[in-house]
Every structure is written in C-alpha cells, then in structure tokens.
XYZ file of C-alpha atoms in Angstrom:
411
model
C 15.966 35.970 -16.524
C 15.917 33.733 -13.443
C 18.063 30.753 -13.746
C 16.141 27.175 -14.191
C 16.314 24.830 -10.836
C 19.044 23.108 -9.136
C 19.888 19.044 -9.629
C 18.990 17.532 -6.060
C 19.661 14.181 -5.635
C 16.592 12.279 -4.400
C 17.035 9.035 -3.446
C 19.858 6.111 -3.401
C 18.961 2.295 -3.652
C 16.448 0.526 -6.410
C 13.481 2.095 -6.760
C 10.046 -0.299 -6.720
C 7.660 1.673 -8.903
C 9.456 2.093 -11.818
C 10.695 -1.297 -12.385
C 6.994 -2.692 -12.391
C 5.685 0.789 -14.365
C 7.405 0.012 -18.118
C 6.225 3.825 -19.921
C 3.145 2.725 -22.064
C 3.941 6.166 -23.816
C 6.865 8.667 -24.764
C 6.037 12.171 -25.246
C 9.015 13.860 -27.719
C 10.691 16.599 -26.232
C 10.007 20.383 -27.225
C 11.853 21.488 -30.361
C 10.373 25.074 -31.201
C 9.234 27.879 -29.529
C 5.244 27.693 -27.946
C 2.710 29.738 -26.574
C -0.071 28.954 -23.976
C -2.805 29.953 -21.361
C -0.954 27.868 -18.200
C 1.987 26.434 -18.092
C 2.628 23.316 -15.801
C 6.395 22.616 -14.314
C 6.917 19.056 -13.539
C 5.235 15.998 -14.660
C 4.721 14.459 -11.553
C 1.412 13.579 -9.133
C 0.936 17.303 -9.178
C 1.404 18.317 -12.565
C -0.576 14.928 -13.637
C -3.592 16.085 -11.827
C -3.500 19.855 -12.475
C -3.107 19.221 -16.233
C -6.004 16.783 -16.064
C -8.547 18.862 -14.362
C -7.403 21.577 -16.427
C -8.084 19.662 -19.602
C -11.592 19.387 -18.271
C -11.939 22.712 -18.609
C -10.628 22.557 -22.189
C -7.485 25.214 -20.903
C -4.629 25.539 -23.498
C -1.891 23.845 -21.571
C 1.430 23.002 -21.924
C 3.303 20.265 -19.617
C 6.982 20.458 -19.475
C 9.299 17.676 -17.672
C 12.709 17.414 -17.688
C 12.699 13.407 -17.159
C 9.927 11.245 -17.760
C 6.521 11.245 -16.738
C 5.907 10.214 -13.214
C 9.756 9.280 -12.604
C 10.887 12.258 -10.573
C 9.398 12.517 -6.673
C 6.264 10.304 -7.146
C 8.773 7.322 -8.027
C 9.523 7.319 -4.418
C 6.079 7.379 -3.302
C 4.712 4.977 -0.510
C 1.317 4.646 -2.795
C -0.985 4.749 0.038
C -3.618 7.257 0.511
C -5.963 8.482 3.529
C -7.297 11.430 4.466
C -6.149 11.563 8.241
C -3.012 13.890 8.634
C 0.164 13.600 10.084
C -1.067 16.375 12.577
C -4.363 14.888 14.464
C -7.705 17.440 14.017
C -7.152 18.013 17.382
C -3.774 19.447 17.059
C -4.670 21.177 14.185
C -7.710 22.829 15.853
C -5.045 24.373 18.496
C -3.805 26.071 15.881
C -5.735 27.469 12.769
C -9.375 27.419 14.882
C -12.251 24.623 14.522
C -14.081 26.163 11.384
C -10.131 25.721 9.335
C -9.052 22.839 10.857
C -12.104 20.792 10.017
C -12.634 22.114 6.946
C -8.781 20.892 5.907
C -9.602 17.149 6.895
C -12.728 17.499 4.790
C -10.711 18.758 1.693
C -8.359 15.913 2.506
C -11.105 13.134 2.506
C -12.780 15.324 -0.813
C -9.645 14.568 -2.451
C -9.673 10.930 -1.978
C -12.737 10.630 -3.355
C -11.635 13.121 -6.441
C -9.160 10.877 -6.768
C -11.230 7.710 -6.809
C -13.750 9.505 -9.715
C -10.352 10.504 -11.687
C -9.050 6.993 -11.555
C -12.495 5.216 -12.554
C -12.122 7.696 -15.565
C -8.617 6.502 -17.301
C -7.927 4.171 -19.845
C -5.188 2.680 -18.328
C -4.251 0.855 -14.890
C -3.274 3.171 -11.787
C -3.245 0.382 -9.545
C -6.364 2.219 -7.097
C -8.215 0.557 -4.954
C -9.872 1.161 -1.631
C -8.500 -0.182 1.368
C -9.281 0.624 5.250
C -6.478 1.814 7.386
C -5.198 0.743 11.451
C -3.691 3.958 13.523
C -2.894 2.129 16.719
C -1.258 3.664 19.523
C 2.457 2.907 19.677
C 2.351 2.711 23.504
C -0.047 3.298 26.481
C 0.412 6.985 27.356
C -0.584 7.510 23.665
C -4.219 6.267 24.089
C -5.375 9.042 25.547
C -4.766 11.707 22.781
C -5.848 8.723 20.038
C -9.281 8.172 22.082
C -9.571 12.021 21.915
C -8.982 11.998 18.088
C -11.589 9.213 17.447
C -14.178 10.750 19.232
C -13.523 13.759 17.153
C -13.634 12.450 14.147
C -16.442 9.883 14.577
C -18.484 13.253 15.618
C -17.726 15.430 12.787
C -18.816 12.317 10.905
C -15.512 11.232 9.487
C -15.646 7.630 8.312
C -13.930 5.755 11.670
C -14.406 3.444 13.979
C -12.341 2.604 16.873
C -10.856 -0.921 18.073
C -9.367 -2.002 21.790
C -6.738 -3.844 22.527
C -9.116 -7.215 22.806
C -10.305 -5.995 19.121
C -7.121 -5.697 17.738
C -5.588 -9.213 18.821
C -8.843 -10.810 17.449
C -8.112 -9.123 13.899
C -4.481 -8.527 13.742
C -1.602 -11.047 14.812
C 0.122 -8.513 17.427
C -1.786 -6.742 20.517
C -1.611 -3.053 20.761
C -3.332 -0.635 23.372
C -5.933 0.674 20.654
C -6.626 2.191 17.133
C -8.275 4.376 15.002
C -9.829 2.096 12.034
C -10.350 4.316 9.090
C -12.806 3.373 6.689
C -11.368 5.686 3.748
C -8.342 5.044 2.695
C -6.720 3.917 -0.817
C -3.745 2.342 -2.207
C -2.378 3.111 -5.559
C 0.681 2.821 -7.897
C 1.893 6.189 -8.151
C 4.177 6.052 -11.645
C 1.246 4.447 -13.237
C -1.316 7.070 -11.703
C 1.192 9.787 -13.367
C 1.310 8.062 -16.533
C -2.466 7.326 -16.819
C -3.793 10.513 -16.056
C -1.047 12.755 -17.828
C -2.431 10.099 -21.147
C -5.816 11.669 -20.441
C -5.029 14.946 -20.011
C -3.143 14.668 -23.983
C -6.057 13.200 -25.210
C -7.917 16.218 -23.615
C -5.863 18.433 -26.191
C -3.213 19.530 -22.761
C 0.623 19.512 -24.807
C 3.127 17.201 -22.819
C 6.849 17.396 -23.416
C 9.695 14.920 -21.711
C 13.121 15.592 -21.209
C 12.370 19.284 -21.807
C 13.828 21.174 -19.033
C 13.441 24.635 -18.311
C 16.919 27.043 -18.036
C 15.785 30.417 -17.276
C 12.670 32.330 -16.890
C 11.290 35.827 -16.214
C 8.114 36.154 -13.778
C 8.043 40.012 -14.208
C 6.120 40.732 -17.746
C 2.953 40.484 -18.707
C 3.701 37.698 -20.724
C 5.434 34.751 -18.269
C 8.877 33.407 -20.725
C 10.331 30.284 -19.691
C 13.609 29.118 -21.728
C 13.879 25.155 -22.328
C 16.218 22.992 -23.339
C 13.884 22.805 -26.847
C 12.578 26.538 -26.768
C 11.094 29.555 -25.593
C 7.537 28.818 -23.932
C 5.580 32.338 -23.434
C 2.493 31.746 -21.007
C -0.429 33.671 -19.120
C -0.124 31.929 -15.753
C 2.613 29.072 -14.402
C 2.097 26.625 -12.374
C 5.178 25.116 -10.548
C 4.780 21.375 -9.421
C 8.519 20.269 -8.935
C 8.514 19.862 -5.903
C 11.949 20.716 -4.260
C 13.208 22.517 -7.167
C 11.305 25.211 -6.347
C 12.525 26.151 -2.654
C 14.298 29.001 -3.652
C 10.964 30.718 -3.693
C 10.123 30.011 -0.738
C 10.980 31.346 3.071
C 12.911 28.017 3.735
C 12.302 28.214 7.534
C 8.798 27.055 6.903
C 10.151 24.046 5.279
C 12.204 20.934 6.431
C 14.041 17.825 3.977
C 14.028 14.555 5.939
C 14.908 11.481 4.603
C 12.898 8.207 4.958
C 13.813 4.688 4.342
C 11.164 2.253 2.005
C 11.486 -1.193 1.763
C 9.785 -3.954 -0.257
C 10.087 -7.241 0.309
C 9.505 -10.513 -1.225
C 6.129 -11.931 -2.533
C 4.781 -13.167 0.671
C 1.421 -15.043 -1.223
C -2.185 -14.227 -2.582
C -4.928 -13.731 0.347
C -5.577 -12.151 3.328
C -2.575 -11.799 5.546
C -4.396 -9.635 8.743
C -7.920 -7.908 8.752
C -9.048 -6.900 5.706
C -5.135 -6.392 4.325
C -5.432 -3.107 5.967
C -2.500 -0.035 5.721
C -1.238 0.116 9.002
C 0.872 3.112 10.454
C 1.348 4.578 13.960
C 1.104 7.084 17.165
C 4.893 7.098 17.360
C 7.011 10.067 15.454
C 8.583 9.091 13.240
C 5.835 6.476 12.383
C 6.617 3.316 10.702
C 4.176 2.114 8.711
C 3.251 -1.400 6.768
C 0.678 -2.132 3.412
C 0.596 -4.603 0.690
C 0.989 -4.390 -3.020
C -0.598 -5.572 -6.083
C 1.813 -8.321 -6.697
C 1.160 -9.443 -2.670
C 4.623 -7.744 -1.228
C 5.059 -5.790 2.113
C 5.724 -2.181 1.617
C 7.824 -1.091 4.547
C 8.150 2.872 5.689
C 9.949 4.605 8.169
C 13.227 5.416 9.950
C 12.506 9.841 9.091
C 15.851 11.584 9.942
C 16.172 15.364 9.706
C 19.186 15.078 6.690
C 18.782 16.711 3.316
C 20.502 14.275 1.519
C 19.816 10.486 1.041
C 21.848 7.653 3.015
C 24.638 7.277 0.500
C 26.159 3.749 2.197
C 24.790 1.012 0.995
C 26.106 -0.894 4.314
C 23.936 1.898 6.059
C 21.001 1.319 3.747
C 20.687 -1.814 4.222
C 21.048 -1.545 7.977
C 18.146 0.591 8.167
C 16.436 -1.774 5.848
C 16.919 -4.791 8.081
C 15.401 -2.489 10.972
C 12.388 -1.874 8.829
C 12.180 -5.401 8.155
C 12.726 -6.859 12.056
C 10.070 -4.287 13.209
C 7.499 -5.829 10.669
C 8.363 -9.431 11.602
C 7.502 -8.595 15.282
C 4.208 -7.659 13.888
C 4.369 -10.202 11.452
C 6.069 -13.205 12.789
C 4.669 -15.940 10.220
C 5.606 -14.312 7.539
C 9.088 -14.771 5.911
C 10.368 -11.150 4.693
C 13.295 -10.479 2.199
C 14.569 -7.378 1.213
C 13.743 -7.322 -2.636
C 14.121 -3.397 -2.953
C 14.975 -0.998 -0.740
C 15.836 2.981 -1.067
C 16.542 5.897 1.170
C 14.303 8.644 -0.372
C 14.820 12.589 0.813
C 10.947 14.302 1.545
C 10.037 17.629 2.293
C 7.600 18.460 5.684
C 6.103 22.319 6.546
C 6.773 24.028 9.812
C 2.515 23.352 9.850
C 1.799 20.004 8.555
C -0.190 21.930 5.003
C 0.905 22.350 1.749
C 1.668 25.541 0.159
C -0.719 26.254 -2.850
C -1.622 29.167 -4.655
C -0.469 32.549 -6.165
C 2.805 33.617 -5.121
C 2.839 37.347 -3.160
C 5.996 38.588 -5.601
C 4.563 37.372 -8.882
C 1.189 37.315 -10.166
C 0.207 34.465 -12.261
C 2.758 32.471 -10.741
C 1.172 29.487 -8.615
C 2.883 26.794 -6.680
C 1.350 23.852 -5.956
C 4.272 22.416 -3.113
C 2.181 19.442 -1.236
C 4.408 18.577 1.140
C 4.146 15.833 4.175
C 3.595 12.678 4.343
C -0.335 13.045 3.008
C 1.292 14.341 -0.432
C -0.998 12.826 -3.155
C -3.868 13.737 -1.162
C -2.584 17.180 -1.210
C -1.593 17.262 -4.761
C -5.103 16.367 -5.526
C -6.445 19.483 -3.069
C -3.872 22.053 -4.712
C -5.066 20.943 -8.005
C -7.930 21.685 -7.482
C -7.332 24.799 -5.473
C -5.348 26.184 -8.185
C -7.958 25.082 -10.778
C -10.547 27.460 -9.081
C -8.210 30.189 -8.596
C -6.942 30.155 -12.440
C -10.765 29.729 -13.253
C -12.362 32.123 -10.778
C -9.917 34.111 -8.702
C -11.283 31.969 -5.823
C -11.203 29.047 -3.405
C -12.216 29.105 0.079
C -9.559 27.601 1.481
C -6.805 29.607 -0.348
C -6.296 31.106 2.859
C -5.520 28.075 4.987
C -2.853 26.780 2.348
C -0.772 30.071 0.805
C 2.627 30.391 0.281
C 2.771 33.512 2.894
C 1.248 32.404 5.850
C 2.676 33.246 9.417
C 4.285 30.677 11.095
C 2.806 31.947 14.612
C -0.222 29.758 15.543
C -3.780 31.574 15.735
C-alpha cells in the first residue's frame, strides 16, 4: 500500500472565514470498516461539490476529511468568483486553438452559473451573491492587450462591457487608463459554501466523515482500499480533492506553490463605497486585487511570491500587510483601513493556467480533481462536473483540455 499524504503547512496569520463560519454541524469520524461506489478525498470546495452533484445522481458515496469540513484550503479562499482567467482568451487561444480556448471560458462562466443554481438550492447561508467585476489596466502600455481582450469577449458574447479612463473617474474614486467591466461575477463565503452544500449532499444519502484521515492505500486492484485512521474503506472509483496533498502524483514541473498575502480590514460602513461595490483586480502580475464582505470589510489580495512555504515572520507579515493596505488607500483615500486579519496563504498555479481533472493514466478509477489558479472555485465547480460525467458516462468533451497528462508544449 501507498502511504497516506504529507502534512503541508498552509498558511500563517488569523484566518477570516473561519472565525465568522461557527460549524452548524459535526460529522463523527469513521469507526468501522465501509464499502462504496466513489470515494471522495478531502472535504473541501471540491469534494463539497463533487459529493453534491453526485448525490443528485443518488451515487453511494463516501466523504472522508481529515479536519473539518471546509477548514483545509478553502479557509484561505479570497471568496470571489468570475469567470475571466488569469490567462486572457487571447493568450489562451495562442496556445490550445480558438475552438478549446473558447470553449474553457464558457465552462468557466457555466460554472458560475452552476454555482449560482447549487447555492439557491441549500438550506443554509453560503454568503452568494452576484456582483460585477473592474479589470483595469495597471498602466498605459497595458491598454492595448486589455482593448484586444474586450473586443474578444464582447464578440463571443461574454457578458462585458468596457469603460475609459473618463468612465472610470466618474464611477470609481481613482483614474486608470481603462477596464474590462464584467457583468458575471459572484462573491461568496467559502467555509460556509463547504459546509452548506456538504449538509445537502448528507441529506442526499452521500456518508461524510471528519477527522478521518486516510494512511495508506492501494490503486492497483479491482477493488480501490484506502486505510483510515477509523477503517478500511474499499471503493469502485476515488476521487482525490486535497488539493496539494496529492502532488506526488503528479509531474511536478507542470505545477508551481506561490504564496499570497490576504488582508481584511476593519468595518468600513453599510452602502455603496464605489460603483456598484464592484470586485476589482488588475493587468499587473502579480495582480492585487480589492472586494467587500458581508459584514462591509475590504478584502485585500496580493503580494504572489514564488515560495512554497508561508511567510513565517510575523514582522514580515505584517509588512506585506501594510503594503496591501497603502495600495488600497491610494485607491481608496476616504476610507480609514485597519488591519483586522491578515494571513500569508501558500497556492498552487499550472505551467498552463487549467486545472488538472480527470482519470489518472497509471490508475484507472482514480480521478483527480486539482483546480488550481487563482479561478479555483470556478474550477472546482467545472471538475465536478467533469468528473461527474466521466464516472457517469465515460465522457466529457472537454476531458481533453483539462487531463492530468497533457504536454506542456503549446499547440
């Protein structure tokens, strides 16, 4: 048997999410041995949505997680949602070919709205709710490639428009050469999204076990084994949704860790605070970018280094966090900002800007579902569904554009 995945540490400072996300339900760990049609590692945004769709389906799951729901990765999430990329269409295009590329961004923006009909479906809070989006250009000799995008996207249809720089200083209290304005885009909180929808999934008959970890496991039998903490698990198909855990599998070359600095700040008061209380991010790599929480706080992002492990100074934490904060009050300047939390959080990126989902080459039955980037909800919601269709059918088209053993050499 395979030994069970290495501790990594994920992220120094106080967390946001959890302290406002009190667990409105504890699932006992597993004490005896189980048997099921799909196993799901990781109780996180991706094994949250994969174990709800597949409780549509009425699939004998099992969920196993070796903390508590929603408390691993997704605690660190930004909790905003869009379905532009980190890599522009057009860049995209360059590599994979127009029919792929296009057909990517229109998974993305399917999986906001799969994620909007999921959300409207829960009995409890997940803190959605749809919100439009600014992508200005960090600088003039950036307009040019942004116009480019736009025109792109407003073609294919995508829900944009753009805004000059006369638009943006009538909307916005800072002037910046131009922007993309997104019409579909979301915020959410993500520990209550993983709480809410892993609730549904139980009630849809899918087993869910905390503080159940898994040791060891065997990929090569007909039967899959996986060794907890509480018992032997014996499964038809896997799905791993760990996250980082799971690199070992993988060709690391195709994958990067950076680390990423959040900050929230004080209450800064109900109302409107710029156009439409917008998400704003940025041209510039690494982007910075700015939104506003349910309980009216900024939620600051930015500072991407290429380290594997957090910042583990707190003097150097909270230097980056003052950064964060000085870049948003030249944005900002009537606004008073204090650092209420703030934590340096370690991310993973592809050599491609996709996720890896699907079937791994080695082992059959054994799917990863590894969304990766900065869009990662959005692609936990594709991969979730990817994998449904693949577990259910054998198929999805766009298996192809998102496996585990693509080339990294550009079409």
């Amino acid at each position: 048997m395979e030994k069970g995945f290495p501790y990594m540490k994920l992220y120094q400072g106080e967390l946001y999410w959890p302290s406002i996300s009190p667990e409105k339900r504890v699932y006992k760990p597993l004490k005896k041995d189980a048997e099921c049609e799909v196993l799901i590692i990781g109780g996180g945004e991706s094994g949250a949505l994969c174990s709800f769709l597949l409780g549509e389906y009425d699939i004998d799951t099992i969920v196993v997680e070796k903390n508590k729901i929603g408390n691993g990765v997704s605690a660190g999430n930004s909790g905003s949602l869009q379905f532009m990329s980190d890599k522009m269409l057009s860049d995209m295009i360059k590599e994979i070919g127009p029919e792929n590329a296009i057909y990517f961004y229109k998974l993305c923006q399917k999986a906001l709205d799969e994620i909007a009909r999921i959300t409207s479906q829960v009995e409890w809070s997940t803190g959605f709710e749809r919100k439009h989006s600014l992508y200005f250009a960090s600088n003039v000799k950036d307009l040019h490639n942004l116009k480019t995008e736009y025109e792109l996207l407003s073609k294919l249809g995508f829900p944009v428009t753009y805004m000059d720089k006369a638009e943006i200083q009538s909307k916005f209290p800072f002037s910046k050469p131009g922007a993309i304005y997104s019409l579909s885009a979301a915020r959410f909180n993500p520990v209550k999204f993983c709480q809410a929808i892993i609730h549904e999934a139980a009630k849809k008959n899918v087993r869910v076990y905390e503080d159940t970890e898994v040791l060891k496991y065997d990929l090569t039998g007909k039967k899959l084994l996986f060794e907890t903490s509480g018992g032997t698990i014996k499964a038809n198909k896997v799905i791993f949704a760990s996250g980082f855990e799971t690199l070992n599998y993988l060709n690391t070359k195709k994958i990067s860790l950076t680390r990423t600095q959040i900050v929230v700040t004080n209450p800064i008061g109900e109302g409107e605070k710029w156009y439409e209380n917008a998400l704003i991010w940025e041209t510039k790599r690494p982007y910075q970018y700015i939104r506003i929480s349910d309980d009216h706080r900024l939620i600051l992002g930015g500072l991407d280094e290429n380290e594997t492990e957090p910042v583990n100074d707190n003097s150097e934490l909270r230097k980056r966090s003052k950064k964060l904060v000085d870049s948003a009050s030249e944005l900002f300047p009537n606004l008073e900002l204090k650092i209420d939390y703030e934590y340096n959080a370690v991310f993973a990126t592809t050599f491609d800007g996709r996720p890896f989902i699907g079937e791994h080459p080695a082992y059959k039955n054994a799917y990863f579902l590894l969304g990766f980037g900065g869009n990662g909800t959005i692609y936990s919601m594709m991969g979730a569904t990817i994998l449904r269709d693949l577990i259910l059918y054998g198929y999805h088209p766009a298996a192809e554009i998102v496996k585990l053993g693509r080339s990294m050499k550009n079409k």
